[in-house]
Structure formats: C-alpha cells, structure tokens
Tab-separated table of C-alpha atoms in Angstrom:
chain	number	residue	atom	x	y	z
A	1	UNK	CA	172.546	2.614	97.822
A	2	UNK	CA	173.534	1.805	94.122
A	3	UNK	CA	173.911	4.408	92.076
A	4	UNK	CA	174.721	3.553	88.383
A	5	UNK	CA	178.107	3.548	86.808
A	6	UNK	CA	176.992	6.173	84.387
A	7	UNK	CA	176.594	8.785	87.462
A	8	UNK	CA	178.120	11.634	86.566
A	9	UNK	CA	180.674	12.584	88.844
A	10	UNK	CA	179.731	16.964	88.560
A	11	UNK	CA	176.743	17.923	90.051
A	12	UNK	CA	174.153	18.495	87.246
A	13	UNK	CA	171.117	17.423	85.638
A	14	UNK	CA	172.262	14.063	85.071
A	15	UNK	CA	173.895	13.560	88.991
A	16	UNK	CA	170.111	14.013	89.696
A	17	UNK	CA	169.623	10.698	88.186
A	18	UNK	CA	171.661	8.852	90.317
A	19	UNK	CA	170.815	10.439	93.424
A	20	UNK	CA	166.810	9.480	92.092
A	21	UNK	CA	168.716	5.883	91.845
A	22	UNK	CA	170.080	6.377	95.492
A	23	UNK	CA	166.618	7.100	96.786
A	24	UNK	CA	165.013	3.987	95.081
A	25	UNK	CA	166.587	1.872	97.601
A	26	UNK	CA	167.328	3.630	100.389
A	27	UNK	CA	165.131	1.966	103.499
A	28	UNK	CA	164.977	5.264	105.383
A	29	UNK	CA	164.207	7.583	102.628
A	30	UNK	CA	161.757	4.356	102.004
A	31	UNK	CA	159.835	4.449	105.306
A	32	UNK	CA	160.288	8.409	106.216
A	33	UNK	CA	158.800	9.521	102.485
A	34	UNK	CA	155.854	6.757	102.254
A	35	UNK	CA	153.312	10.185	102.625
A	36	UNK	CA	155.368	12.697	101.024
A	37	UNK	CA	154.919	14.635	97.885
A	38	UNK	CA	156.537	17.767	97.179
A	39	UNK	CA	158.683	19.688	94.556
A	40	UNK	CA	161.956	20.651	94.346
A	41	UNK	CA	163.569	23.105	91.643
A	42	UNK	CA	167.307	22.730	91.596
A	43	UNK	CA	169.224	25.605	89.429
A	44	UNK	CA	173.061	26.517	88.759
A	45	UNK	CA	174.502	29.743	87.730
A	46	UNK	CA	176.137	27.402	85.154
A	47	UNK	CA	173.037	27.254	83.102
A	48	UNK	CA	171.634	23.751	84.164
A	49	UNK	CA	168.088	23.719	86.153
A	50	UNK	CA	166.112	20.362	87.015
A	51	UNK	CA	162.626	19.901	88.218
A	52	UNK	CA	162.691	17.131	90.976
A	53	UNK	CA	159.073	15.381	92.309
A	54	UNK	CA	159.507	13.074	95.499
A	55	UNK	CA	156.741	11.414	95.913
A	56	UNK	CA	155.514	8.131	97.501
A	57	UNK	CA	159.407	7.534	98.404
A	58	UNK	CA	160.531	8.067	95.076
A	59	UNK	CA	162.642	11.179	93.694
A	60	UNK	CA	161.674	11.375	89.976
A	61	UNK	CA	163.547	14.149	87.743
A	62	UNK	CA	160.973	16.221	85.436
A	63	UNK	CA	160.866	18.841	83.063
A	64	UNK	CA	161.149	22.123	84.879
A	65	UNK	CA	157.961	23.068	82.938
A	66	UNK	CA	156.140	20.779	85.275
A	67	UNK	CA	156.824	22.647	88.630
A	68	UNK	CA	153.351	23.507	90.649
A	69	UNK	CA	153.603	27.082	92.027
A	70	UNK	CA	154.410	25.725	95.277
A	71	UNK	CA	157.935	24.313	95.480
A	72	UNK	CA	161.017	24.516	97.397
A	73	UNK	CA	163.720	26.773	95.143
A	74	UNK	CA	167.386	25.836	95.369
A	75	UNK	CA	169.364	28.383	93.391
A	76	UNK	CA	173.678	27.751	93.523
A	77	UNK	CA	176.896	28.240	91.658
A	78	UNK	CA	178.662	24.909	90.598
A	79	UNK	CA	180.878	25.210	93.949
A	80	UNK	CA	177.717	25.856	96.269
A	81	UNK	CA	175.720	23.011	94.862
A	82	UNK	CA	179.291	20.868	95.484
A	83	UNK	CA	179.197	22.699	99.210
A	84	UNK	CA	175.766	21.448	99.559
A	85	UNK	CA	176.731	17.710	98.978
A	86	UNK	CA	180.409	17.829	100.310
A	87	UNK	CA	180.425	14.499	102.476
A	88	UNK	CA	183.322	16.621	104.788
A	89	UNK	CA	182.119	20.132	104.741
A	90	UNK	CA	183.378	22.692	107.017
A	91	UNK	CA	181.537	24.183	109.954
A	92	UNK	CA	178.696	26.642	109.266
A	93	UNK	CA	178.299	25.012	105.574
A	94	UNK	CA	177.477	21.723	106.845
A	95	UNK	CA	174.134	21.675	106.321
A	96	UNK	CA	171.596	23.217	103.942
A	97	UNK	CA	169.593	25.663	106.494
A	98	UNK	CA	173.232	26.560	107.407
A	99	UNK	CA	174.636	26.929	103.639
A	100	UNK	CA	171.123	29.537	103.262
A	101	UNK	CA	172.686	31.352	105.586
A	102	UNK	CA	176.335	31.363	105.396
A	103	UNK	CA	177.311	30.845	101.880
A	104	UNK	CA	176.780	33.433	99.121
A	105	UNK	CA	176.495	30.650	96.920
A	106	UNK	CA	173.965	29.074	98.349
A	107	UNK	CA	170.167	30.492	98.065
A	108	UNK	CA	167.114	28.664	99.272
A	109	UNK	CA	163.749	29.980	98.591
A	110	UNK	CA	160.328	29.460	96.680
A	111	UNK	CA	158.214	28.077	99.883
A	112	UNK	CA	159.347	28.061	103.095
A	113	UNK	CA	156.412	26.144	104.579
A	114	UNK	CA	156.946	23.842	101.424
A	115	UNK	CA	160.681	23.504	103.416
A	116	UNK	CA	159.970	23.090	106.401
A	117	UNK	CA	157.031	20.783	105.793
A	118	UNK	CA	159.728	18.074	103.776
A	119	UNK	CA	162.570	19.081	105.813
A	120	UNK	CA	162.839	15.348	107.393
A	121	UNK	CA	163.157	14.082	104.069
A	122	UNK	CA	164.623	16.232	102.286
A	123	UNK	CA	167.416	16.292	105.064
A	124	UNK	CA	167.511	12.539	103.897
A	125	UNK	CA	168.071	13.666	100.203
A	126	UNK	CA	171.152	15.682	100.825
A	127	UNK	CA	172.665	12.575	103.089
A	128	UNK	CA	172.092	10.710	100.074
A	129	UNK	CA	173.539	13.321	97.888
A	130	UNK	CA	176.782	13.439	100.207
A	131	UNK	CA	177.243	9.546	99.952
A	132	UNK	CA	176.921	9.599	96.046
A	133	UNK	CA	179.684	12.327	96.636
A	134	UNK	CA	181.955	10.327	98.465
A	135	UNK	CA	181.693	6.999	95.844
A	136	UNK	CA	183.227	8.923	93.040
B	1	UNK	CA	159.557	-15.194	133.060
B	2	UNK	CA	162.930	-16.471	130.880
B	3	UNK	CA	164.666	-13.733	128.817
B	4	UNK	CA	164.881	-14.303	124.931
B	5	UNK	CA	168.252	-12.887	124.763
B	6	UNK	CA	171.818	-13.402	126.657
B	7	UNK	CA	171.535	-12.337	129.712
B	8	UNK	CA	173.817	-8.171	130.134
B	9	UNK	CA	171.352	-6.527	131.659
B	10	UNK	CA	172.281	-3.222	133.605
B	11	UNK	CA	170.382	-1.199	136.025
B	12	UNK	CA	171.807	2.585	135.839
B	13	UNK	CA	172.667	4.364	138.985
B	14	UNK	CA	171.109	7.202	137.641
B	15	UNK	CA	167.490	7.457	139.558
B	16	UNK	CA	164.319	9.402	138.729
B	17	UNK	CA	161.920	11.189	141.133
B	18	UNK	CA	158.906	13.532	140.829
B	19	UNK	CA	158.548	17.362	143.274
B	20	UNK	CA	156.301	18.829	143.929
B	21	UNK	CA	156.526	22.741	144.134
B	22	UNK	CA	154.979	26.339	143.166
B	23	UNK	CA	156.651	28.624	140.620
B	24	UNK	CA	155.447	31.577	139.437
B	25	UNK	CA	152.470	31.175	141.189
B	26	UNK	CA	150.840	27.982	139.957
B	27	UNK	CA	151.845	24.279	141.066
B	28	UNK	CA	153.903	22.137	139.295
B	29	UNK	CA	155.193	18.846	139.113
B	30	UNK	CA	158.657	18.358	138.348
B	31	UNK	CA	160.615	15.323	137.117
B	32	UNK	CA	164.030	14.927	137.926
B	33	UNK	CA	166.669	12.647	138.073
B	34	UNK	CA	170.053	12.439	139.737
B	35	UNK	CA	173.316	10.467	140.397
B	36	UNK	CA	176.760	10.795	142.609
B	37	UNK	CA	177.520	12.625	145.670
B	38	UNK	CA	179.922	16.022	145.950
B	39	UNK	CA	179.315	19.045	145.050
B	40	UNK	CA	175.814	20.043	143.264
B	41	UNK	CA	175.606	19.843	139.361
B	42	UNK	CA	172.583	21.365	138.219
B	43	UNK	CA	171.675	20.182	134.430
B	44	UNK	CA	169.658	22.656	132.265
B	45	UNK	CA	168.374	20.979	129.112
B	46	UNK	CA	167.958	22.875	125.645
B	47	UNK	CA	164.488	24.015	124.101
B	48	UNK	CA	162.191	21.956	123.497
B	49	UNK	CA	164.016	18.547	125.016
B	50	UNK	CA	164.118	17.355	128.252
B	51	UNK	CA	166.441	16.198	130.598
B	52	UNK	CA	167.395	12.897	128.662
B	53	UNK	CA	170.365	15.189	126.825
B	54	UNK	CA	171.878	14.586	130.219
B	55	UNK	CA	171.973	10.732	130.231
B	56	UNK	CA	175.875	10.098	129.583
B	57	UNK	CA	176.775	12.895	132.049
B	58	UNK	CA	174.562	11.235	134.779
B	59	UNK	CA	175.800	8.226	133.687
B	60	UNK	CA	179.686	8.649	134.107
B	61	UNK	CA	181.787	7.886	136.774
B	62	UNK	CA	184.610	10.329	136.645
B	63	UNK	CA	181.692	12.655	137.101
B	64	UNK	CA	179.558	11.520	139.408
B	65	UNK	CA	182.314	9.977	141.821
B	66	UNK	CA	182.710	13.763	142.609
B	67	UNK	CA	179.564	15.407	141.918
B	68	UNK	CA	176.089	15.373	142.571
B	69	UNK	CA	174.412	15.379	139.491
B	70	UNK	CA	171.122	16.677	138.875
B	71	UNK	CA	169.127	17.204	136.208
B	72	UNK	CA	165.151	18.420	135.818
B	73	UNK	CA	162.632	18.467	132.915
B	74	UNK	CA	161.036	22.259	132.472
B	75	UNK	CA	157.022	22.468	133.208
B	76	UNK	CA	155.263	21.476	129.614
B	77	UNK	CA	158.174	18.650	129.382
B	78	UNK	CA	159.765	15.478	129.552
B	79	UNK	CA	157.614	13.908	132.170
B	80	UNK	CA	156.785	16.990	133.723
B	81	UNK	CA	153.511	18.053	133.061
B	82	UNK	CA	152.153	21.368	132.220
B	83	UNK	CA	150.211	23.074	134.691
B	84	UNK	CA	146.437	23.093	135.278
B	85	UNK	CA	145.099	25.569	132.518
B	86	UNK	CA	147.661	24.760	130.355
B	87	UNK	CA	145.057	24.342	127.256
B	88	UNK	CA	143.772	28.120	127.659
B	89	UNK	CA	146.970	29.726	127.252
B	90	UNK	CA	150.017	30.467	124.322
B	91	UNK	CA	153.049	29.091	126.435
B	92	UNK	CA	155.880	31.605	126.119
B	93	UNK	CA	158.457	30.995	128.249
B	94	UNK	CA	159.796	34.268	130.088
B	95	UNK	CA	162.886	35.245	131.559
B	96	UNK	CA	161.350	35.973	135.030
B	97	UNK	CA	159.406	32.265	134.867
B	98	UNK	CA	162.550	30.830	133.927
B	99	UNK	CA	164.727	32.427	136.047
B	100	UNK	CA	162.228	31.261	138.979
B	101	UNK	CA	161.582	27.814	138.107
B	102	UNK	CA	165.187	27.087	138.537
B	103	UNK	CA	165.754	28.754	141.481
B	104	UNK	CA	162.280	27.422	142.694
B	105	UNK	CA	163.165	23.762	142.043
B	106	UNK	CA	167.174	24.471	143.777
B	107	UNK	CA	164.981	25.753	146.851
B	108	UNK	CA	163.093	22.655	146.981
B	109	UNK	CA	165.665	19.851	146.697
B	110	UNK	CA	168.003	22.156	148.953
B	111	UNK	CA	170.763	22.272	146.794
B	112	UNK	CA	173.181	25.194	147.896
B	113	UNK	CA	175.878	26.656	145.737
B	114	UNK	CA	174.993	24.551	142.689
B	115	UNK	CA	177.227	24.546	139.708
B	116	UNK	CA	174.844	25.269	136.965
B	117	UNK	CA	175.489	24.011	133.297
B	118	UNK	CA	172.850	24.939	130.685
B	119	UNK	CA	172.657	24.818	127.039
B	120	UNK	CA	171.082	26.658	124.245
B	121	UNK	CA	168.734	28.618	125.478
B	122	UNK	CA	169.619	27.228	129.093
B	123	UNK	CA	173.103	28.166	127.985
B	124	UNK	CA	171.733	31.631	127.428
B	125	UNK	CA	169.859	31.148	130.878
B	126	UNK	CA	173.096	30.866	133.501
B	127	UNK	CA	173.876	33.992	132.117
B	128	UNK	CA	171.178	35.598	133.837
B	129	UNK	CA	170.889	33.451	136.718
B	130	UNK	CA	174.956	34.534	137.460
B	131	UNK	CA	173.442	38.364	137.071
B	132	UNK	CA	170.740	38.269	139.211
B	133	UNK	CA	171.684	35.786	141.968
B	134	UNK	CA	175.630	35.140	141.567
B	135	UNK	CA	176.081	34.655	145.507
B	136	UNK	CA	173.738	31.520	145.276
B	137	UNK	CA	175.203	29.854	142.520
B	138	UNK	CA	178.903	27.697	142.729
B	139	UNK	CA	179.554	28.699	139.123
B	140	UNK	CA	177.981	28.786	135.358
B	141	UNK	CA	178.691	26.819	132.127
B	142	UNK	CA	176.703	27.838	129.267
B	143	UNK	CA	176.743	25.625	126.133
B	144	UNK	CA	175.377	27.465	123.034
B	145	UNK	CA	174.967	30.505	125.057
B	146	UNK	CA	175.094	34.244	124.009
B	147	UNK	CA	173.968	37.687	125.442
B	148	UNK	CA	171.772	37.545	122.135
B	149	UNK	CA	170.583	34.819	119.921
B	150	UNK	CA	168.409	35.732	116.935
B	151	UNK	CA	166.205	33.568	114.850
B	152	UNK	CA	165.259	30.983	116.507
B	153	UNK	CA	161.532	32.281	117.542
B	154	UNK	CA	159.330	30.499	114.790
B	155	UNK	CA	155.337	30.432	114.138
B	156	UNK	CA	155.600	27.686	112.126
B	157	UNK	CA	155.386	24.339	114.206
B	158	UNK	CA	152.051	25.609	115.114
B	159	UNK	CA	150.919	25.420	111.703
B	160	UNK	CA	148.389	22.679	111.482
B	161	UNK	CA	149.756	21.913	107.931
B	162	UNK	CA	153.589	21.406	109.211
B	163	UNK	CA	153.849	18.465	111.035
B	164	UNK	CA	156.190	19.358	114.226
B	165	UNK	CA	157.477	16.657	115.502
B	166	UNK	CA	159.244	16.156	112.541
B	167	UNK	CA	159.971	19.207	111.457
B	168	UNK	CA	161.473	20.515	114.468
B	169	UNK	CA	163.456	17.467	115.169
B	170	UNK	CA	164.967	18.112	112.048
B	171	UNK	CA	165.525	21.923	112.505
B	172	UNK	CA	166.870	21.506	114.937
B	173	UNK	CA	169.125	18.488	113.370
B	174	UNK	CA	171.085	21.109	111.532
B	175	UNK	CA	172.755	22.181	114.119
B	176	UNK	CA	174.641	19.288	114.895
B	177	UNK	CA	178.349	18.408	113.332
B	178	UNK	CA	177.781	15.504	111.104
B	179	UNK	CA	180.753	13.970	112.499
B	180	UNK	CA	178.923	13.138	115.588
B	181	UNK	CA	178.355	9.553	115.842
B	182	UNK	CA	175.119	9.044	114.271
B	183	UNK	CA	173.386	6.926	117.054
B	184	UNK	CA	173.939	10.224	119.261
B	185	UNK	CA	172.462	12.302	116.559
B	186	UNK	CA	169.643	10.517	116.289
B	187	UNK	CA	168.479	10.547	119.958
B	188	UNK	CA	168.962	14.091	120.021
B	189	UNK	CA	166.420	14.408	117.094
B	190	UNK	CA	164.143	11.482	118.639
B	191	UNK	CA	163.874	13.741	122.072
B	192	UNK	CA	162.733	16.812	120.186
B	193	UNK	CA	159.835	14.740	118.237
B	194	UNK	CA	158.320	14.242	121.286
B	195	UNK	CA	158.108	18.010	122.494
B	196	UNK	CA	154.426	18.963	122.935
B	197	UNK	CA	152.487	21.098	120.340
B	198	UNK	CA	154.315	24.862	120.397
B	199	UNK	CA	156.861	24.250	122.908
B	200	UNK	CA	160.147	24.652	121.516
B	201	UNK	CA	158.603	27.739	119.876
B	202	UNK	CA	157.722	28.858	123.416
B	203	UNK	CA	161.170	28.274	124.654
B	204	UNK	CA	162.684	30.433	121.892
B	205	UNK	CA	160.866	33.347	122.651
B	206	UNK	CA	162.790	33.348	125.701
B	207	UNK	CA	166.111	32.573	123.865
B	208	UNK	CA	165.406	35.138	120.977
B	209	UNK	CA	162.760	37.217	122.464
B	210	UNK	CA	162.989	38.117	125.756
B	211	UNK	CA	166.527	37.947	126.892
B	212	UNK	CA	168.537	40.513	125.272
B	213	UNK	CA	172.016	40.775	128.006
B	214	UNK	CA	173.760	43.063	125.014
B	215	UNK	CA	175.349	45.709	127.116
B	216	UNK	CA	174.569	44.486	130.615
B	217	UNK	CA	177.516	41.748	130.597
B	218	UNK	CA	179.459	43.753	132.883
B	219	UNK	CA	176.980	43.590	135.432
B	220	UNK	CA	177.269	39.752	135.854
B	221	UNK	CA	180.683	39.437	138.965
B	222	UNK	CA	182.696	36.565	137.833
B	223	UNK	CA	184.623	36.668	141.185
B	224	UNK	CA	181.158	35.672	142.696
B	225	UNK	CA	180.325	32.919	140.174
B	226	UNK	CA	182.420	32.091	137.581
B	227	UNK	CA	181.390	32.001	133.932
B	228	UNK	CA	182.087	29.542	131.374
B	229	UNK	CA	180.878	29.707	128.006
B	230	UNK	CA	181.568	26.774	125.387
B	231	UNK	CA	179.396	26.729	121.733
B	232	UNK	CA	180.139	23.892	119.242
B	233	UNK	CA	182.166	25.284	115.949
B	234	UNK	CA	179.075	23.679	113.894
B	235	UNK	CA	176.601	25.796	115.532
B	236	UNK	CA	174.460	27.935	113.660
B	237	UNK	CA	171.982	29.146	115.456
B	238	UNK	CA	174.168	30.605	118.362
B	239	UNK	CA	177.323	31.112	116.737
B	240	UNK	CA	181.163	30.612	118.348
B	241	UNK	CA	180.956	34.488	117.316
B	242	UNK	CA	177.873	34.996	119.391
B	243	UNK	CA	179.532	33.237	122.288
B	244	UNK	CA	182.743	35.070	122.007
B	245	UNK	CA	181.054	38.563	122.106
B	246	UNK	CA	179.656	37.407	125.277
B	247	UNK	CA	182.681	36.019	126.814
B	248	UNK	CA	184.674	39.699	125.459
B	249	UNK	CA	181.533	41.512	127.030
B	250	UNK	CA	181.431	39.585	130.840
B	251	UNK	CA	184.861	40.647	132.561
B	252	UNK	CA	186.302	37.102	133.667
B	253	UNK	CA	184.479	35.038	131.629
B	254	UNK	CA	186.304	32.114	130.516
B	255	UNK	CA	185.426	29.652	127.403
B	256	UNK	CA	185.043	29.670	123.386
B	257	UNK	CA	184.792	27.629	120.549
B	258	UNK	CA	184.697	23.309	120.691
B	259	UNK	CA	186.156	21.887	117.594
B	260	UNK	CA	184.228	19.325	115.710
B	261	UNK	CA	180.928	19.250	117.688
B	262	UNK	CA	177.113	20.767	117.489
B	263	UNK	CA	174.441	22.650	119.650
B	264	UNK	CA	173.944	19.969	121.692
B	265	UNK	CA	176.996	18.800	122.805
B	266	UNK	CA	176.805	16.818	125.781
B	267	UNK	CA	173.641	14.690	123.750
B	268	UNK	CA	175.792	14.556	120.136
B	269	UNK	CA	178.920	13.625	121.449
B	270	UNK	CA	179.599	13.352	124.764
B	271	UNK	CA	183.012	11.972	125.289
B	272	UNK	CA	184.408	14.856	123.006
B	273	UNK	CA	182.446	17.818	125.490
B	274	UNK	CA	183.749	15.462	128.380
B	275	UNK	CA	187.287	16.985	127.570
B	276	UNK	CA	186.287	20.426	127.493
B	277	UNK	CA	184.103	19.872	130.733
B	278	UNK	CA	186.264	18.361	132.969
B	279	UNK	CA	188.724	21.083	133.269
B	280	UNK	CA	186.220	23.433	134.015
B	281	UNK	CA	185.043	21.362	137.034
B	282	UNK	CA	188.203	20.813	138.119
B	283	UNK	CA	189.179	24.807	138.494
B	284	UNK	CA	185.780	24.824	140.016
B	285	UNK	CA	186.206	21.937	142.426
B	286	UNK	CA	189.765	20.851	141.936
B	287	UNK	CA	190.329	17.298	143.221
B	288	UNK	CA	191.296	16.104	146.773
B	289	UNK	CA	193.396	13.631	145.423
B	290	UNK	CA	195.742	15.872	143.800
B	291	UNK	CA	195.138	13.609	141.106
B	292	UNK	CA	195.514	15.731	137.841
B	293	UNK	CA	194.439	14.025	134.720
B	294	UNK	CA	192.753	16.889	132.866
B	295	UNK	CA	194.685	20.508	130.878
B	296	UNK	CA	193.485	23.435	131.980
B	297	UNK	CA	189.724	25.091	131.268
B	298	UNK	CA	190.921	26.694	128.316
B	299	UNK	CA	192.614	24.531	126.657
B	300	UNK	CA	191.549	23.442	123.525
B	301	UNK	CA	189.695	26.201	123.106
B	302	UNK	CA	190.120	29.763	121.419
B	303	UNK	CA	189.874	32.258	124.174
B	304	UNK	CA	191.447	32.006	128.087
C-alpha cells in the first residue's frame, strides 16, 4: 500500500482518496473484489458526505448524487469515523458490525443485504483504512 | 518419488477415525479425532466449524501428556455427513438433539466422566449438559457461553443472492481481537467458508433460539460438575457481560473475562487461552507430579 503524500491525515472526503489509492494496489482487496460492485455512502455529523463505488477491485470516490437506491449507509461523528479506522481500538469497537452496535457514534444502515453481501471486502476496506491510520 | 523441498516433514500424533452410531433416532456417521492418554477431554467446536478449531489443543504436549483429548465434528459437518434425508428438511439444531448427540457419541467411544470444553454455542451447550446430566460429566468449560445469547439466528446465508461462505466467514470474523496473529485468524474464517448451505444458521437457532437457561442457573450443582465459563473481552456476540450474568446466576461457577482475545479462542490464539486453560485443568485434575507451573483458575481473570 502507497498512499500519497497529500493524504490527509483527518478522516474526510479527501482521506477517501488515499484509502481509493490503498485499494489500487492492495493484492487481496485485488483478488477478493475481482466480482464486486457495490456502493457505499460515507457521512459525518461534521458536514462532509462521500459517495464511494468499489467495483472490479477498485474503490472510486463519486458525487453523492450518483448513489443507486441500494447502498450500504455509514453515518458517524468525526470521533466514530476515527473509531472505525483506529489501527488499536478497544474491545467491543474493534470492528464495524461491533462499532453498529456499541458506539453511539457509529450508525450503519441503508441495505443490510447490500452489507452483508460485500462484507468480505468491505472488511478488507476498513483493514486498509486502519493501515492508512497508522502511517500518519 | 523425491521431494521438491528440504526435507521437515512431521506426522502429528493427533489421529482421525470415523463411528458409527444413532442419535435422535436416525444413523450417523461421526468424525473424530483424538490424542494423549489421562483423563477424557471432550472438544465441542463452535457453529458452523468443525473440529479443526481444536488442532493446537490436540496438538500440545503439556496437554495431551495428561489428557485424553477428543474432539468430534457435529452431523451436517466437518467430515461428518448429514444424515439420510438431509435434503428434505430445514436443519435446526435443538437443544434435545444436541444435548443427545454428545452424550450419544460419549456412550459410544466409552468415555466416562469426560471433562467437557465447548465454545460459542457449545460454550452455551455444557451449560445444559452440567444441568441435565452433571453426575456423568468430570467438569464444564464454556468459551463464549451464556444462559442467553441473542442475535445470532440469521435468514440471510440462505439467501441465494448472499454468497455464504463468504459472508459468514466474515461475520463471523468480527468477533475476533485483531491482535490475534493473523495466520490464526484466517483459519478460523477459512473453516467457516466451508460450512454447508444454512448450517451455522441452524446452529444458532439453538444458541439464540432454543436455549434460554435465564433463571434456571441455580439448578445446574457445581459440587457435581464444576463450571467454568471464559468469553474473550473482544466478543460481541456473547458478551464478557453475558458470561458474567451466567457465572453470578450458577452458584459455584468459576470464570470471566480473557484479555486481548476473540470468540474463538482456542482457534485465534491459542497459546494466550492455553494460560487461562491450564489452571482450570489442573484444579480439575491437579498433577501427580506435584509439579506446579500454572496460577490458579482465576487468575487473570475478573471474577473467582
């Protein structure tokens, strides 16, 4: 993984760039995503929201305009969305499905078969995420 | 026939046999496998898996120098097959079926006064084995084990748009601390990818369904057959919380929360549950060496 030297170091719609970077040559987000092709809306309580379409491999920011009805919703304050990709989170936020459950700052919704359906990869998206985390 | 590669090759003790029983009135045939000599160690494995979560317990030598260690795949799988029929029916795994298929398979191999450790929903299990039958059983250790655990019981890895044996792999995934060494991690996922189509949803219904022991803990006799019960501090899905209601709620019950592991602790990182384990055998079987290397069963965790 190599993100860019411009990756911002506070989760926003910017950080999404790098973590689209991180994906790019990733071999296991390579091999695992070959088939997939789903949507992802990302939002903060700080006013920021990003569109996200992994497809073929490849995460690719987008206008939140172009989000199908079907997509994954990932709603969070500025400290959830750093809970989500905290490379040494604590127990019972170390994971998404656990954040959705544990952490009022932290809300998953939209589809849930959308979720479950990408979970493998997008279980490999948050790993990236975390390792972005840890380089700045 | 030359090998490619510098010769290490290792043949485990551990060996692997097929019985054949009935349970619950149909016939089944059960893999196991098994290792040492001592006292009986019965291995439950989680929902879902099969008895590979087992593999570094059967596989170590300051266990199996003193215990028999044995551990079986549930009908439906590992290499255990489902019974005839098994393509006209929903499989939901009862408490009753469960219950029996243990005690059906102890019968068999004639294994008397086993020490039972289960976990997850097997964790759940022992519970209910140690209320039913506590004069046949040596002792209980449930991993991930509660009176109640709500949630798990899913439709959706029957959905034919959801493929399963990723998604549940990965489900399940979650519940593991990421500070588990990865390669461990990854088996664990690997051995759920290859459960069959709606099993670890028919295990769940026992573990969130059907067994509901909220209120009855005081009916399981500790002096009879000991309980432990250990859950992981990164476990979700049956909480330390869960675990200590149960341990509050069974007079004598021993156990609580492992720092820094998962669900599936003696798959995600063995040597770490090998430290909270080996106490607990050793108040169950102390040594005849008076060789004392381990603290006692509750240390290092939360509740005595």
């Amino acid at each position: 993984m190599t993100p860019t030297h411009d990756t911002p170091t506070a989760i926003s719609e910017a950080w999404f760039s790098g973590l689209a970077e991180a994906v790019h040559t990733d071999r296991e987000a390579q091999v695992i995503g070959k088939y997939s092709d789903f949507w992802i809306g990302a939002a903060s309580s700080d006013g920021w929201r990003v569109a996200l379409n992994f497809r073929n491999s490849e995460l690719v920011p987008a206008s939140w305009d172009d989000l199908p009805e079907e997509h994954i919703l990932i709603s969070a304050t500025q400290a959830g969305w750093h809970q989500i990709f905290d490379p040494q989170p604590k127990p019972l936020h170390h994971d998404l499905l656990a954040l959705a459950k544990n952490s009022p700052d932290v809300t998953v919704g939209g589809s849930n078969v959308e979720l479950v359906r990408n979970l493998r990869v997008i279980a490999r998206l948050i790993d990236l995420g975390k390792a972005l985390h840890v380089q700045h | 026939m030359f090998s490619t590669d510098t010769p290490s090759s290792v043949i485990e003790d551990v060996v692997g046999r097929y019985i054949n029983l009935r349970s619950s009135g149909r016939d089944q045939r059960i893999y196991f496998e098994e290792a040492g000599t001592g006292p009986v160690l019965l291995c439950l494995h989680t929902a879902g898996a099969d008895s590979r979560q087992f593999r570094h317990l059967l596989n170590d030598p300051d266990i199996t120098s003193r215990f028999r260690v044995v551990a079986f795949d549930l009908p439906w799988h590992g290499r255990s097959l489902p019974p005839e029929g098994w393509w006209e029916e929903e499989y939901l795994l009862t408490t009753d079926a469960y219950v029996a298929i243990v005690r059906d398979f102890s019968a068999a191999l004639g294994l008397e006064q086993p020490v039972v450790i289960g976990c997850s929903m097997a964790g759940s299990l022992v519970l209910e084995l140690a209320r039913r039958h506590a004069d046949d059983i040596g002792g209980v250790i449930g991993l991930s084990g509660a009176l109640k655990v709500n949630g798990r019981f899913q439709d959706w890895s029957l959905r034919p748009d959801i493929n399963a044996q990723q998604s549940v792999a990965t489900w399940t995934s979650s519940l593991m601390a990421p500070q588990s060494p990865e390669v461990s991690r990854r088996e664990v996922w690997w051995i759920y990818s290859q459960g069959g189509p709606g099993i670890y949803r028919g295990d769940t219904y026992f573990y969130s369904q059907d067994l509901d022991l909220r209120g009855r803990g005081h009916e399981i006799d500790t002096q009879a057959c000991p309980v432990y019960l250990l859950t992981g501090e990164y476990d979700h899905a049956c909480t330390p919380a869960d675990t200590a209601d149960a341990i509050a709620e069974i007079p004598g019950a021993k156990g609580g929360p492992m720092k820094g592991i998962g669900h599936f602790p003696m798959a995600e990182n063995y040597p770490l549950f090998k430290t909270h384990l080996l106490p607990i055998l050793d108040e169950l079987h102390p040594r005849e060496s008076g060789q004392d290397l381990t603290p006692s069963a509750s240390e290092g965790t939360d509740h005595a």
